[in-house]
């Protein structure tokens, strides 16, 4: 089914594909995968190659463009862009507590095991045979999308003409525990930067944390706002403009009333918009599994956190924000995660995750790959990215301190242009 529409200077087409849940089983339950095709108005009648975008996450639908700008503007000068809603996200048979409610916890965990990068790439290859039969295409992966790119290069390099990665070169062999050993250090550094930049942030945060510790405060969704939940705001510290947004939120958290200090209703409303766990449960359910190959995550971030006592708050102790770590208690505190708690525990205990990367194939890779590595990235450890870059043949990288993890969102036109130049042997501008 194709549905066409027009944005500013962009023609769009909706594509819906019926694909197997399990490509290894025949017959298999079918799910829907959605992709939105973009082409500039001036190029709409040209036979341009495809550039497929793999969104960060896991568990987030592809960007919904509002205009011909950013990296999309650069891409549309020579490609048709395909924005893929990875399975379970956006319009691709969404995964949430409601859609999974008819399954047992065991069935939920089994179902969700098919939503990692390996099957996302199988979906992409299936779609390629429909939209670009016989022709390899180009791909761009942001963050977790970069993990998908590395799997694509491992599993189906014949489908690729060229590849681009921004802020998303994973370790090929390190465990989830090793990853979090590195990223906790990054989170501590981001906390230090935050409290150094905003001179009153420490007192604002600690006053709010003590208030939450001493009082029951409920969000507009009815959830109890805990100190642990407050710490999760730290996921924003690793984004461009994220620290500013967190600071402005915190400075209006507590207000003086005739009856004393209270929490500002505006803060309670805005707080929920800073966290995506209720609206995008795949992130919490499968985040640690993206690092798992023949091993269980066993709540790795929670276990590693025990080595960093500075994150354990008590009154009179400075509060530190955490990062993108997922913790088991989240499945009892977030309303839309609570029904999935048993499934989450089963996923955390799963040991038989298949391998995601073929080291031999990557070592002899022939597909041109260009990657942006952000030296200050809070989410993807720079040293592990550089380690991987040495293991992937034909990969060129641009190491920069100019951007945070979401650089492509802030300056995407420039970043993609640099990577295209890098891949094609042009001088970087």
PDB file of N, CA and C in Angstrom, residues 159-194:
ATOM      1  N   UNK A 159      24.056  -6.313   0.116  1.00  0.00           N
ATOM      2  CA  UNK A 159      22.950  -5.376  -0.036  1.00  0.00           C
ATOM      3  C   UNK A 159      23.361  -3.925   0.075  1.00  0.00           C
ATOM      4  N   UNK A 160      24.661  -3.675   0.301  1.00  0.00           N
ATOM      5  CA  UNK A 160      25.110  -2.314   0.602  1.00  0.00           C
ATOM      6  C   UNK A 160      26.071  -1.768  -0.433  1.00  0.00           C
ATOM      7  N   UNK A 161      25.859  -0.501  -0.769  1.00  0.00           N
ATOM      8  CA  UNK A 161      26.775   0.242  -1.630  1.00  0.00           C
ATOM      9  C   UNK A 161      27.754   1.047  -0.789  1.00  0.00           C
ATOM     10  N   UNK A 162      27.272   1.650   0.295  1.00  0.00           N
ATOM     11  CA  UNK A 162      28.093   2.466   1.190  1.00  0.00           C
ATOM     12  C   UNK A 162      27.345   2.617   2.503  1.00  0.00           C
ATOM     13  N   UNK A 163      28.074   2.960   3.557  1.00  0.00           N
ATOM     14  CA  UNK A 163      27.455   3.064   4.879  1.00  0.00           C
ATOM     15  C   UNK A 163      28.018   4.256   5.636  1.00  0.00           C
ATOM     16  N   UNK A 164      27.151   4.851   6.476  1.00  0.00           N
ATOM     17  CA  UNK A 164      27.525   5.995   7.300  1.00  0.00           C
ATOM     18  C   UNK A 164      27.046   5.750   8.729  1.00  0.00           C
ATOM     19  N   UNK A 165      27.844   6.184   9.691  1.00  0.00           N
ATOM     20  CA  UNK A 165      27.514   6.000  11.106  1.00  0.00           C
ATOM     21  C   UNK A 165      27.794   7.309  11.837  1.00  0.00           C
ATOM     22  N   UNK A 166      26.858   7.708  12.695  1.00  0.00           N
ATOM     23  CA  UNK A 166      27.076   8.883  13.544  1.00  0.00           C
ATOM     24  C   UNK A 166      26.834   8.496  14.997  1.00  0.00           C
ATOM     25  N   UNK A 167      27.874   8.648  15.826  1.00  0.00           N
ATOM     26  CA  UNK A 167      27.738   8.381  17.256  1.00  0.00           C
ATOM     27  C   UNK A 167      27.249   6.986  17.558  1.00  0.00           C
ATOM     28  N   UNK A 168      27.727   5.979  16.827  1.00  0.00           N
ATOM     29  CA  UNK A 168      27.171   4.652  17.048  1.00  0.00           C
ATOM     30  C   UNK A 168      28.053   3.514  16.580  1.00  0.00           C
ATOM     31  N   UNK A 169      29.341   3.543  16.892  1.00  0.00           N
ATOM     32  CA  UNK A 169      30.189   2.386  16.619  1.00  0.00           C
ATOM     33  C   UNK A 169      30.316   1.584  17.912  1.00  0.00           C
ATOM     34  N   UNK A 170      29.716   0.406  17.971  1.00  0.00           N
ATOM     35  CA  UNK A 170      29.751  -0.379  19.211  1.00  0.00           C
ATOM     36  C   UNK A 170      31.017  -1.212  19.320  1.00  0.00           C
ATOM     37  N   UNK A 171      31.285  -1.706  20.507  1.00  0.00           N
ATOM     38  CA  UNK A 171      32.281  -2.756  20.650  1.00  0.00           C
ATOM     39  C   UNK A 171      31.731  -4.020  20.008  1.00  0.00           C
ATOM     40  N   UNK A 172      32.594  -4.764  19.359  1.00  0.00           N
ATOM     41  CA  UNK A 172      32.167  -6.006  18.698  1.00  0.00           C
ATOM     42  C   UNK A 172      32.183  -7.191  19.643  1.00  0.00           C
ATOM     43  N   UNK A 173      32.876  -7.070  20.761  1.00  0.00           N
ATOM     44  CA  UNK A 173      33.073  -8.237  21.625  1.00  0.00           C
ATOM     45  C   UNK A 173      32.826  -7.975  23.106  1.00  0.00           C
ATOM     46  N   UNK A 174      32.809  -6.737  23.532  1.00  0.00           N
ATOM     47  CA  UNK A 174      32.717  -6.465  24.964  1.00  0.00           C
ATOM     48  C   UNK A 174      31.307  -6.707  25.497  1.00  0.00           C
ATOM     49  N   UNK A 175      31.235  -7.122  26.748  1.00  0.00           N
ATOM     50  CA  UNK A 175      29.956  -7.426  27.379  1.00  0.00           C
ATOM     51  C   UNK A 175      29.260  -6.147  27.841  1.00  0.00           C
ATOM     52  N   UNK A 176      27.980  -6.295  28.175  1.00  0.00           N
ATOM     53  CA  UNK A 176      27.224  -5.159  28.700  1.00  0.00           C
ATOM     54  C   UNK A 176      27.889  -4.612  29.964  1.00  0.00           C
ATOM     55  N   UNK A 177      28.407  -5.500  30.788  1.00  0.00           N
ATOM     56  CA  UNK A 177      29.059  -5.064  32.025  1.00  0.00           C
ATOM     57  C   UNK A 177      30.271  -4.189  31.726  1.00  0.00           C
ATOM     58  N   UNK A 178      31.075  -4.584  30.740  1.00  0.00           N
ATOM     59  CA  UNK A 178      32.241  -3.774  30.360  1.00  0.00           C
ATOM     60  C   UNK A 178      31.810  -2.414  29.809  1.00  0.00           C
ATOM     61  N   UNK A 179      30.736  -2.416  29.027  1.00  0.00           N
ATOM     62  CA  UNK A 179      30.231  -1.159  28.469  1.00  0.00           C
ATOM     63  C   UNK A 179      29.841  -0.199  29.584  1.00  0.00           C
ATOM     64  N   UNK A 180      29.148  -0.708  30.592  1.00  0.00           N
ATOM     65  CA  UNK A 180      28.691   0.178  31.662  1.00  0.00           C
ATOM     66  C   UNK A 180      29.831   0.609  32.575  1.00  0.00           C
ATOM     67  N   UNK A 181      30.868  -0.202  32.689  1.00  0.00           N
ATOM     68  CA  UNK A 181      32.042   0.247  33.443  1.00  0.00           C
ATOM     69  C   UNK A 181      32.579   1.541  32.842  1.00  0.00           C
ATOM     70  N   UNK A 182      32.557   1.627  31.515  1.00  0.00           N
ATOM     71  CA  UNK A 182      33.059   2.816  30.831  1.00  0.00           C
ATOM     72  C   UNK A 182      32.051   3.960  30.880  1.00  0.00           C
ATOM     73  N   UNK A 183      30.787   3.662  30.634  1.00  0.00           N
ATOM     74  CA  UNK A 183      29.809   4.750  30.524  1.00  0.00           C
ATOM     75  C   UNK A 183      29.480   5.378  31.878  1.00  0.00           C
ATOM     76  N   UNK A 184      29.580   4.636  32.978  1.00  0.00           N
ATOM     77  CA  UNK A 184      29.394   5.286  34.283  1.00  0.00           C
ATOM     78  C   UNK A 184      30.448   6.372  34.496  1.00  0.00           C
ATOM     79  N   UNK A 185      31.668   6.116  34.040  1.00  0.00           N
ATOM     80  CA  UNK A 185      32.715   7.125  34.160  1.00  0.00           C
ATOM     81  C   UNK A 185      32.357   8.360  33.339  1.00  0.00           C
ATOM     82  N   UNK A 186      31.795   8.140  32.153  1.00  0.00           N
ATOM     83  CA  UNK A 186      31.359   9.260  31.310  1.00  0.00           C
ATOM     84  C   UNK A 186      30.241  10.052  31.990  1.00  0.00           C
ATOM     85  N   UNK A 187      29.327   9.350  32.631  1.00  0.00           N
ATOM     86  CA  UNK A 187      28.202  10.012  33.297  1.00  0.00           C
ATOM     87  C   UNK A 187      28.697  10.868  34.458  1.00  0.00           C
ATOM     88  N   UNK A 188      29.663  10.359  35.197  1.00  0.00           N
ATOM     89  CA  UNK A 188      30.235  11.154  36.291  1.00  0.00           C
ATOM     90  C   UNK A 188      30.846  12.439  35.742  1.00  0.00           C
ATOM     91  N   UNK A 189      31.549  12.334  34.631  1.00  0.00           N
ATOM     92  CA  UNK A 189      32.162  13.517  34.023  1.00  0.00           C
ATOM     93  C   UNK A 189      31.103  14.517  33.578  1.00  0.00           C
ATOM     94  N   UNK A 190      29.998  14.035  33.021  1.00  0.00           N
ATOM     95  CA  UNK A 190      28.925  14.934  32.581  1.00  0.00           C
ATOM     96  C   UNK A 190      28.259  15.606  33.778  1.00  0.00           C
ATOM     97  N   UNK A 191      28.119  14.882  34.885  1.00  0.00           N
ATOM     98  CA  UNK A 191      27.603  15.491  36.107  1.00  0.00           C
ATOM     99  C   UNK A 191      28.521  16.622  36.566  1.00  0.00           C
ATOM    100  N   UNK A 192      29.812  16.359  36.573  1.00  0.00           N
ATOM    101  CA  UNK A 192      30.768  17.384  37.001  1.00  0.00           C
ATOM    102  C   UNK A 192      30.670  18.628  36.118  1.00  0.00           C
ATOM    103  N   UNK A 193      30.552  18.420  34.816  1.00  0.00           N
ATOM    104  CA  UNK A 193      30.422  19.547  33.894  1.00  0.00           C
ATOM    105  C   UNK A 193      29.141  20.329  34.170  1.00  0.00           C
ATOM    106  N   UNK A 194      28.053  19.592  34.422  1.00  0.00           N
ATOM    107  CA  UNK A 194      26.756  20.238  34.637  1.00  0.00           C
ATOM    108  C   UNK A 194      26.782  21.129  35.877  1.00  0.00           C
TER     109      UNK A 194
END
